[in-house]
Amino acid sequence: MEYRKLQGTDLTLSAVGFGVWTVGTTWWGVKDEQMGKRLLREAYDLGVTYFDNADTYASGRAEEMQREALGDVREKIVIGTKFGYDIYNNPDRPGQQERPHDWTPAYLRKALEGSLKRLGTDYIDFYQLHNPRVDAIALDDLWAELDKLKSEGLIRAYGTALGPALNERQIEEGIATVRDRHAPTQIIYNLLEQVLGEQILPVAEEVGVSIVARVPHASGLMEGFMTKDTEFEPGDHRNWRMTTNAKKKAWMEDGLKKVEDLQSFVDGRTIGQLAIQFALHSPMMASILPNIYDDKGLKEYVAAFGARPLGQDEYDAIQTLYRANFGLEHDLRGQAVAQ
């Protein structure tokens, strides 16, 4: 395992982290809590120290699962979790509908108290605004309260996690986080979806603040198992991405054509390991959060650092393919690309 400084804080993260949403929610298929807790523990045994959670994941149950799996090694891990959605007055919503946010300092305190209890800890290492819009990032009283919580020892560092789905408005949100608040941000970033990283990573380097990336395998396209006939389990959020044939073609079929073009770079590594090495290429990328839901994937991703490294020439060649959209007419969101 490789470990990297989360610049802008005093934290050090495992370069491969564990996004607990894959085992703590049904967004990636049917949930098996016992298997999920076993995977969390196995990840720790393999050198993963950064675990990224949120109070919204199963309305707090994912945080409890993490405590049950890793509570006895709390001082040896870095806990990231998130706040902002009002989980106390608003029940779960179907699909990917968002709950209302509450960014008041009073709700911040309430949310933190709940997460501390569920996680079984006295402090959170990296506390993140969950999918804020730019107006929330501009709230001075909210950030002042975060500073108070840090001075009280209840959190060690803070930042934002942008989402929920990839949207170009997050460029403004990410830049506001790193430039105006000098805080790290979490973004969607992978070899096939670079729109946020292209704009935010240079600003992060200028300011000296790190980035964390999630879905480095483009929601499964670069995990090595997907074909055009792949069907997802009920509840898997990827079903919502394919509600029409046009969207399915743009996301899955065109995406798989791009992955096919990348096979020439796989020698000495798996396609999944290539995706990890690519996402971590920038020194400003502190950690990536692959979707871990089985032993095979976990062991493969952790072993990425023992595989043949990604050379600069290979990286540049991949970027040439990406800038040409691999010769395809649409991007992964089904939007036409100028040729």
CSV table of C-alpha atoms in Angstrom, one decimal:
chain,number,residue,atom,x,y,z
A,1,MET,CA,0.0,0.0,0.0
A,2,GLU,CA,1.0,3.6,-0.7
A,3,TYR,CA,0.2,6.4,1.8
A,4,ARG,CA,-0.2,10.0,0.8
A,5,LYS,CA,-0.5,13.3,2.7
A,6,LEU,CA,-4.0,14.9,2.5
A,7,GLN,CA,-2.5,18.3,1.7
A,8,GLY,CA,-4.2,21.2,3.5
A,9,THR,CA,-4.5,19.0,6.6
A,10,ASP,CA,-2.3,16.9,8.9
A,11,LEU,CA,-3.9,13.6,7.8
A,12,THR,CA,-2.2,10.8,5.9
A,13,LEU,CA,-4.5,8.5,3.8
A,14,SER,CA,-4.0,5.1,2.2
A,15,ALA,CA,-3.9,5.8,-1.5
A,16,VAL,CA,-6.6,3.2,-2.0
A,17,GLY,CA,-9.4,3.9,0.4
A,18,PHE,CA,-12.7,2.2,1.1
A,19,GLY,CA,-16.0,4.0,0.2
A,20,VAL,CA,-18.4,2.4,2.7
A,21,TRP,CA,-21.4,3.1,0.5
A,22,THR,CA,-20.7,0.0,-1.5
A,23,VAL,CA,-21.3,-2.3,1.5
A,24,GLY,CA,-23.4,-0.1,3.7
A,25,THR,CA,-26.2,0.7,1.1
A,26,THR,CA,-28.1,-1.1,-1.6
A,27,TRP,CA,-27.0,1.3,-4.2
A,28,TRP,CA,-24.6,-1.3,-5.6
A,29,GLY,CA,-26.9,-4.2,-5.3
A,30,VAL,CA,-28.3,-6.4,-2.5
A,31,LYS,CA,-26.6,-5.7,0.8
A,32,ASP,CA,-25.1,-8.5,3.0
A,33,GLU,CA,-24.0,-6.9,6.2
A,34,GLN,CA,-21.8,-9.7,7.4
A,35,MET,CA,-19.9,-9.8,4.2
A,36,GLY,CA,-19.7,-6.0,4.2
A,37,LYS,CA,-18.1,-6.0,7.7
A,38,ARG,CA,-15.8,-8.8,6.7
A,39,LEU,CA,-14.6,-6.8,3.7
A,40,LEU,CA,-14.0,-3.7,5.8
A,41,ARG,CA,-11.8,-5.7,8.2
A,42,GLU,CA,-10.0,-7.5,5.3
A,43,ALA,CA,-9.3,-4.1,3.7
A,44,TYR,CA,-7.7,-2.9,7.0
A,45,ASP,CA,-5.6,-6.1,7.2
A,46,LEU,CA,-4.4,-5.4,3.6
A,47,GLY,CA,-3.2,-1.9,4.5
A,48,VAL,CA,-6.3,0.3,3.8
A,49,THR,CA,-6.5,3.0,6.5
A,50,TYR,CA,-8.9,5.5,5.0
A,51,PHE,CA,-12.6,4.7,5.3
A,52,ASP,CA,-15.1,7.1,3.8
A,53,ASN,CA,-18.7,7.1,5.1
A,54,ALA,CA,-21.7,9.3,5.4
A,55,ASP,CA,-24.6,9.7,7.8
A,56,THR,CA,-27.1,9.3,4.9
A,57,TYR,CA,-25.8,5.8,4.0
A,58,ALA,CA,-28.7,3.6,5.2
A,59,SER,CA,-29.7,6.5,7.5
A,60,GLY,CA,-26.7,5.9,9.7
A,61,ARG,CA,-26.5,2.1,9.6
A,62,ALA,CA,-23.3,2.2,7.5
A,63,GLU,CA,-21.5,4.1,10.2
A,64,GLU,CA,-22.6,1.5,12.8
A,65,MET,CA,-21.4,-1.3,10.5
A,66,GLN,CA,-18.0,0.4,10.3
A,67,ARG,CA,-17.8,0.7,14.1
A,68,GLU,CA,-18.7,-3.0,14.4
A,69,ALA,CA,-16.0,-4.0,11.9
A,70,LEU,CA,-13.2,-1.6,12.9
A,71,GLY,CA,-14.0,-0.1,16.3
A,72,ASP,CA,-11.1,-1.9,18.0
A,73,VAL,CA,-8.6,-0.3,15.6
A,74,ARG,CA,-10.0,3.2,15.6
A,75,GLU,CA,-6.7,4.9,16.4
A,76,LYS,CA,-5.1,3.2,13.4
A,77,ILE,CA,-7.5,4.3,10.7
A,78,VAL,CA,-8.6,7.6,9.2
A,79,ILE,CA,-12.4,8.1,9.4
A,80,GLY,CA,-14.1,10.3,6.8
A,81,THR,CA,-17.8,10.9,7.0
A,82,LYS,CA,-20.3,13.5,5.7
A,83,PHE,CA,-23.1,15.7,6.9
A,84,GLY,CA,-25.6,18.2,5.5
A,85,TYR,CA,-28.7,16.1,4.5
A,86,ASP,CA,-31.4,16.3,7.1
A,87,ILE,CA,-31.7,12.6,8.0
A,88,TYR,CA,-33.7,13.2,11.1
A,89,ASN,CA,-36.7,14.9,9.7
A,90,ASN,CA,-36.7,13.5,6.2
A,91,PRO,CA,-37.0,9.8,5.5
A,92,ASP,CA,-35.2,7.9,2.7
A,93,ARG,CA,-36.4,8.9,-0.8
A,94,PRO,CA,-36.8,6.5,-3.7
A,95,GLY,CA,-34.2,6.3,-6.5
A,96,GLN,CA,-31.5,8.9,-6.2
A,97,GLN,CA,-33.7,11.7,-5.0
A,98,GLU,CA,-31.9,14.0,-2.6
A,99,ARG,CA,-33.2,14.9,0.9
A,100,PRO,CA,-33.2,18.6,1.8
A,101,HIS,CA,-30.0,20.0,3.2
A,102,ASP,CA,-29.6,21.8,6.5
A,103,TRP,CA,-26.4,23.9,6.7
A,104,THR,CA,-27.1,25.7,10.0
A,105,PRO,CA,-24.4,25.5,12.6
A,106,ALA,CA,-27.0,24.0,15.0
A,107,TYR,CA,-27.7,21.2,12.6
A,108,LEU,CA,-24.0,20.7,12.0
A,109,ARG,CA,-23.6,20.0,15.7
A,110,LYS,CA,-26.5,17.7,15.8
A,111,ALA,CA,-25.3,15.7,12.8
A,112,LEU,CA,-21.8,15.4,14.2
A,113,GLU,CA,-23.1,14.1,17.5
A,114,GLY,CA,-25.0,11.4,15.7
A,115,SER,CA,-22.1,10.3,13.6
A,116,LEU,CA,-19.7,10.2,16.6
A,117,LYS,CA,-22.2,8.0,18.4
A,118,ARG,CA,-22.8,5.6,15.5
A,119,LEU,CA,-19.0,5.4,14.7
A,120,GLY,CA,-18.1,4.9,18.3
A,121,THR,CA,-15.5,7.6,18.4
A,122,ASP,CA,-14.7,10.9,20.1
A,123,TYR,CA,-13.6,12.7,16.9
A,124,ILE,CA,-13.9,12.5,13.1
A,125,ASP,CA,-10.7,12.8,11.1
A,126,PHE,CA,-12.2,14.2,7.8
A,127,TYR,CA,-15.6,15.8,8.1
A,128,GLN,CA,-17.2,16.7,4.7
A,129,LEU,CA,-20.1,18.8,3.5
A,130,HIS,CA,-22.2,16.2,1.6
A,131,ASN,CA,-23.0,17.4,-2.0
A,132,PRO,CA,-23.1,21.1,-1.2
A,133,ARG,CA,-24.0,23.7,-3.8
A,134,VAL,CA,-21.8,26.8,-4.1
A,135,ASP,CA,-24.1,28.8,-1.8
A,136,ALA,CA,-23.4,26.5,1.1
A,137,ILE,CA,-19.6,26.8,0.5
A,138,ALA,CA,-20.1,30.5,0.8
A,139,LEU,CA,-21.7,30.3,4.3
A,140,ASP,CA,-19.1,31.9,6.6
A,141,ASP,CA,-21.0,30.9,9.8
A,142,LEU,CA,-21.0,27.2,8.7
A,143,TRP,CA,-17.2,27.2,8.2
A,144,ALA,CA,-16.7,29.2,11.4
A,145,GLU,CA,-18.5,26.4,13.2
A,146,LEU,CA,-16.3,23.8,11.6
A,147,ASP,CA,-13.3,25.8,12.9
A,148,LYS,CA,-14.8,25.7,16.4
A,149,LEU,CA,-15.3,22.0,16.2
A,150,LYS,CA,-11.7,21.5,15.1
A,151,SER,CA,-10.5,23.7,18.0
A,152,GLU,CA,-12.6,21.5,20.3
A,153,GLY,CA,-10.9,18.4,19.0
A,154,LEU,CA,-14.2,16.9,17.6
A,155,ILE,CA,-12.9,17.0,14.1
A,156,ARG,CA,-9.3,17.0,12.7
A,157,ALA,CA,-10.0,18.4,9.2
A,158,TYR,CA,-12.9,19.3,7.0
A,159,GLY,CA,-13.8,19.7,3.3
A,160,THR,CA,-16.5,18.9,0.8
A,161,ALA,CA,-17.7,15.8,-1.2
A,162,LEU,CA,-19.3,16.9,-4.4
A,163,GLY,CA,-22.2,15.2,-6.1
A,164,PRO,CA,-24.5,13.3,-6.2
A,165,ALA,CA,-24.0,12.6,-9.9
A,166,LEU,CA,-21.4,14.0,-12.2
A,167,ASN,CA,-22.4,17.6,-13.1
A,168,GLU,CA,-20.3,20.4,-14.4
A,169,ARG,CA,-21.6,22.8,-11.8
A,170,GLN,CA,-19.3,20.9,-9.4
A,171,ILE,CA,-16.3,22.6,-11.1
A,172,GLU,CA,-17.4,25.9,-9.4
A,173,GLU,CA,-18.1,24.1,-6.1
A,174,GLY,CA,-14.7,22.3,-6.1
A,175,ILE,CA,-12.8,25.5,-7.0
A,176,ALA,CA,-14.6,27.4,-4.3
A,177,THR,CA,-13.7,24.7,-1.7
A,178,VAL,CA,-10.0,24.6,-2.5
A,179,ARG,CA,-9.4,28.2,-3.4
A,180,ASP,CA,-11.8,30.1,-1.0
A,181,ARG,CA,-11.8,27.6,1.9
A,182,HIS,CA,-8.3,26.0,1.4
A,183,ALA,CA,-10.0,22.7,2.1
A,184,PRO,CA,-9.8,19.3,0.3
A,185,THR,CA,-12.7,18.2,-1.9
A,186,GLN,CA,-13.9,14.8,-3.1
A,187,ILE,CA,-14.9,14.5,-6.7
A,188,ILE,CA,-15.9,11.9,-9.4
A,189,TYR,CA,-12.8,11.3,-11.4
A,190,ASN,CA,-11.6,8.5,-13.6
A,191,LEU,CA,-9.9,7.8,-16.9
A,192,LEU,CA,-13.2,8.1,-18.8
A,193,GLU,CA,-14.7,11.0,-16.8
A,194,GLN,CA,-12.1,13.8,-16.3
A,195,VAL,CA,-14.2,16.9,-16.6
A,196,LEU,CA,-13.9,17.9,-12.9
A,197,GLY,CA,-10.3,16.9,-12.4
A,198,GLU,CA,-9.2,18.9,-15.5
A,199,GLN,CA,-10.4,22.1,-13.9
A,200,ILE,CA,-10.1,21.5,-10.1
A,201,LEU,CA,-6.7,19.7,-9.9
A,202,PRO,CA,-4.7,22.6,-11.3
A,203,VAL,CA,-6.3,25.0,-8.7
A,204,ALA,CA,-5.6,22.4,-6.0
A,205,GLU,CA,-1.9,22.3,-7.0
A,206,GLU,CA,-1.7,26.1,-7.0
A,207,VAL,CA,-3.3,26.3,-3.5
A,208,GLY,CA,-1.6,23.2,-2.1
A,209,VAL,CA,-4.7,21.3,-1.2
A,210,SER,CA,-5.4,17.6,-2.1
A,211,ILE,CA,-8.2,15.9,-3.9
A,212,VAL,CA,-9.9,12.6,-3.1
A,213,ALA,CA,-11.6,10.8,-6.0
A,214,ARG,CA,-14.4,8.3,-6.1
A,215,VAL,CA,-15.6,5.8,-8.8
A,216,PRO,CA,-12.2,5.5,-10.4
A,217,HIS,CA,-13.6,2.6,-12.4
A,218,ALA,CA,-16.3,4.7,-14.0
A,219,SER,CA,-19.1,2.9,-12.1
A,220,GLY,CA,-17.9,-0.5,-13.2
A,221,LEU,CA,-16.9,0.0,-16.8
A,222,MET,CA,-13.3,-0.4,-16.0
A,223,GLU,CA,-13.6,-3.3,-13.5
A,224,GLY,CA,-13.2,-5.9,-16.2
A,225,PHE,CA,-16.5,-7.8,-15.8
A,226,MET,CA,-19.0,-5.7,-17.7
A,227,THR,CA,-20.4,-6.5,-21.2
A,228,LYS,CA,-23.2,-4.9,-23.2
A,229,ASP,CA,-25.5,-7.7,-21.8
A,230,THR,CA,-24.7,-7.0,-18.1
A,231,GLU,CA,-27.7,-6.6,-15.9
A,232,PHE,CA,-27.6,-5.1,-12.4
A,233,GLU,CA,-29.3,-6.3,-9.3
A,234,PRO,CA,-32.5,-4.6,-8.2
A,235,GLY,CA,-31.7,-1.4,-6.3
A,236,ASP,CA,-28.3,-0.9,-8.0
A,237,HIS,CA,-28.1,2.8,-8.9
A,238,ARG,CA,-26.7,2.0,-12.3
A,239,ASN,CA,-30.2,0.9,-13.4
A,240,TRP,CA,-31.2,4.5,-13.3
A,241,ARG,CA,-28.5,5.5,-15.7
A,242,MET,CA,-30.0,3.2,-18.3
A,243,THR,CA,-33.7,4.1,-18.3
A,244,THR,CA,-33.7,4.6,-22.1
A,245,ASN,CA,-31.9,2.8,-24.9
A,246,ALA,CA,-30.1,6.0,-25.9
A,247,LYS,CA,-28.6,6.4,-22.5
A,248,LYS,CA,-27.6,2.8,-22.3
A,249,LYS,CA,-25.8,3.0,-25.6
A,250,ALA,CA,-24.0,6.2,-24.6
A,251,TRP,CA,-23.0,5.0,-21.2
A,252,MET,CA,-22.4,1.2,-21.5
A,253,GLU,CA,-21.9,0.4,-25.1
A,254,ASP,CA,-19.7,3.5,-26.0
A,255,GLY,CA,-17.9,3.1,-22.6
A,256,LEU,CA,-17.0,-0.5,-23.3
A,257,LYS,CA,-15.7,0.5,-26.7
A,258,LYS,CA,-13.4,2.9,-25.0
A,259,VAL,CA,-12.3,0.2,-22.5
A,260,GLU,CA,-11.5,-2.1,-25.4
A,261,ASP,CA,-9.2,0.6,-26.8
A,262,LEU,CA,-7.4,0.7,-23.4
A,263,GLN,CA,-6.6,-3.0,-23.5
A,264,SER,CA,-3.3,-2.3,-25.2
A,265,PHE,CA,-2.1,-0.6,-22.0
A,266,VAL,CA,-3.0,-3.5,-19.7
A,267,ASP,CA,0.2,-5.5,-20.0
A,268,GLY,CA,1.6,-6.3,-16.6
A,269,ARG,CA,-1.6,-5.1,-14.8
A,270,THR,CA,-5.4,-5.6,-14.9
A,271,ILE,CA,-7.7,-3.0,-16.4
A,272,GLY,CA,-8.9,-2.2,-12.9
A,273,GLN,CA,-5.3,-1.6,-11.7
A,274,LEU,CA,-4.7,0.6,-14.8
A,275,ALA,CA,-7.7,2.7,-13.7
A,276,ILE,CA,-6.3,3.1,-10.2
A,277,GLN,CA,-2.8,4.0,-11.4
A,278,PHE,CA,-4.3,6.6,-13.8
A,279,ALA,CA,-6.5,8.2,-11.1
A,280,LEU,CA,-3.5,8.5,-8.7
A,281,HIS,CA,-1.2,9.9,-11.4
A,282,SER,CA,-1.5,13.5,-10.1
A,283,PRO,CA,0.5,14.2,-6.9
A,284,MET,CA,-2.5,16.2,-5.7
A,285,MET,CA,-4.7,13.1,-5.6
A,286,ALA,CA,-4.4,11.9,-2.0
A,287,SER,CA,-6.7,8.8,-2.2
A,288,ILE,CA,-9.1,7.1,-4.5
A,289,LEU,CA,-12.2,5.2,-3.5
A,290,PRO,CA,-12.8,2.2,-5.7
A,291,ASN,CA,-16.1,0.4,-5.5
A,292,ILE,CA,-15.3,-2.6,-3.3
A,293,TYR,CA,-18.0,-5.3,-2.9
A,294,ASP,CA,-16.1,-8.6,-3.1
A,295,ASP,CA,-12.8,-10.2,-2.1
A,296,LYS,CA,-11.5,-10.3,-5.7
A,297,GLY,CA,-11.9,-6.6,-6.3
A,298,LEU,CA,-10.4,-5.7,-3.0
A,299,LYS,CA,-7.3,-7.8,-3.4
A,300,GLU,CA,-6.9,-6.7,-7.1
A,301,TYR,CA,-7.1,-3.0,-6.2
A,302,VAL,CA,-4.8,-3.1,-3.2
A,303,ALA,CA,-2.3,-5.0,-5.4
A,304,ALA,CA,-2.2,-2.1,-7.9
A,305,PHE,CA,1.0,-0.8,-6.3
A,306,GLY,CA,2.8,-4.1,-7.0
A,307,ALA,CA,1.8,-4.1,-10.7
A,308,ARG,CA,3.8,-2.6,-13.5
A,309,PRO,CA,3.7,1.2,-12.9
A,310,LEU,CA,2.0,3.5,-15.3
A,311,GLY,CA,4.8,5.4,-17.2
A,312,GLN,CA,4.5,9.0,-18.3
A,313,ASP,CA,4.6,8.0,-22.0
A,314,GLU,CA,1.6,5.6,-21.4
A,315,TYR,CA,-0.2,8.3,-19.4
A,316,ASP,CA,0.3,10.8,-22.3
A,317,ALA,CA,-0.9,8.3,-24.9
A,318,ILE,CA,-4.0,7.5,-22.8
A,319,GLN,CA,-4.7,11.2,-22.6
A,320,THR,CA,-4.4,11.6,-26.3
A,321,LEU,CA,-7.1,9.0,-26.7
A,322,TYR,CA,-9.3,10.7,-24.1
A,323,ARG,CA,-9.0,14.1,-25.7
A,324,ALA,CA,-10.2,12.6,-29.0
A,325,ASN,CA,-13.1,10.9,-27.1
A,326,PHE,CA,-11.6,7.6,-28.4
A,327,GLY,CA,-13.1,8.5,-31.8
A,328,LEU,CA,-16.7,8.2,-30.6
A,329,GLU,CA,-19.5,10.7,-31.2
A,330,HIS,CA,-20.9,10.8,-27.6
A,331,ASP,CA,-19.5,11.1,-24.1
A,332,LEU,CA,-20.6,8.9,-21.2
A,333,ARG,CA,-23.5,11.1,-20.5
A,334,GLY,CA,-24.9,10.7,-24.0
A,335,GLN,CA,-23.9,14.3,-25.1
A,336,ALA,CA,-22.6,14.9,-28.6
A,337,VAL,CA,-18.8,15.6,-28.8
A,338,ALA,CA,-17.4,18.0,-31.4
A,339,GLN,CA,-15.2,16.1,-33.8
